[in-house]
Amino acid sequence: NGLQYFFNAYPGETFGKESLFYYVYGLLHSSEYRERFQNNLSKELPRIPAVKRFEDFMTFSEAGRKLGDLHINYESVEPYSVVIKEGDLRLADIPDPKEYYRVEKMKFPNKKDKKTVFYNKNITMQNIPTTAYEYVVNSKSALEWVMERQCVKKDKASGIVNDANDYANETMNNPAYPLELFQRVITVSLETMKIVRSLPKLDID
């Protein structure tokens, strides 16, 4: 089985299923791995090679563990401190938070400028680090997935309206949830890219 294959690759070394799981998660984030196996990845299950050195195996595994923790607990990371064009929201007079934070659709000013995001008529985020857009999930940056999902959208076929504000207000009891989620995903994206850049060279046969 898969575990035995890796035991054979590193005779005399001690590790278990969890280390192997996180090794795979770390490896799948390696840009070198993705480039090398991009044709396979689009057509079949990913091939998981064993790196030559056990030290590299463990480095990939430890990075995978950090990435897994970051991606599972994204809602509890510290929101990235974006610049709000209108001023510090902590000092703002907000008599009706549900109306103030209501989001219809987040937008870029244009296709080239992703440092700025129009959240709604009251809030414009500025100085968003462009590096944050480098964390890509299924061919789209994680931040753009948030922008696409945290909105008000009507399904043409059924006429059902999906309103992210309902979830924010009723489930999370926090009208600012979509805004804070965007800020948290900036943090997750920046931390992810930092870990990805620290991964070892892909040394395989």
Coordinates of N, CA, C and O in Angstrom, one line a residue, residues 6 20 42 50 94 99 124 132 136 153 194 203:
F6 N 6.4 4.2 1.1 CA 7.2 5.3 1.8 C 8.1 4.7 2.9 O 9.2 5.1 3.0
L20 N 2.7 11.2 6.7 CA 2.5 11.0 5.3 C 1.4 11.8 4.7 O 1.5 12.4 3.7
S42 N -4.3 17.3 -14.5 CA -5.5 17.6 -15.1 C -6.3 16.4 -15.7 O -7.4 16.5 -16.0
A50 N 8.2 9.9 -3.8 CA 8.9 10.1 -2.6 C 10.2 10.9 -2.9 O 10.9 10.6 -3.8
I94 N -21.6 54.0 13.6 CA -22.4 53.1 12.8 C -23.7 52.7 13.5 O -23.8 51.8 14.3
E99 N -27.1 47.5 7.9 CA -27.2 48.3 6.6 C -25.8 48.8 6.2 O -25.4 48.8 5.0
T124 N -14.3 51.1 1.2 CA -13.4 50.7 0.1 C -12.1 50.3 0.8 O -11.5 51.0 1.5
A132 N -1.1 38.4 -2.1 CA -2.2 37.6 -1.5 C -3.0 36.9 -2.6 O -3.6 35.9 -2.4
V136 N -3.8 30.3 -5.1 CA -4.8 30.0 -6.1 C -5.5 28.6 -5.7 O -4.8 27.7 -5.4
K153 N -26.9 37.1 -4.8 CA -27.0 36.5 -6.2 C -28.4 35.8 -6.4 O -28.8 35.0 -5.5
K194 N 4.0 32.2 2.0 CA 5.3 32.2 2.8 C 5.7 30.8 3.0 O 6.9 30.5 2.8
D203 N 13.3 17.1 -5.1 CA 14.4 16.2 -5.5 C 13.9 14.7 -5.5 O 13.8 14.0 -4.5

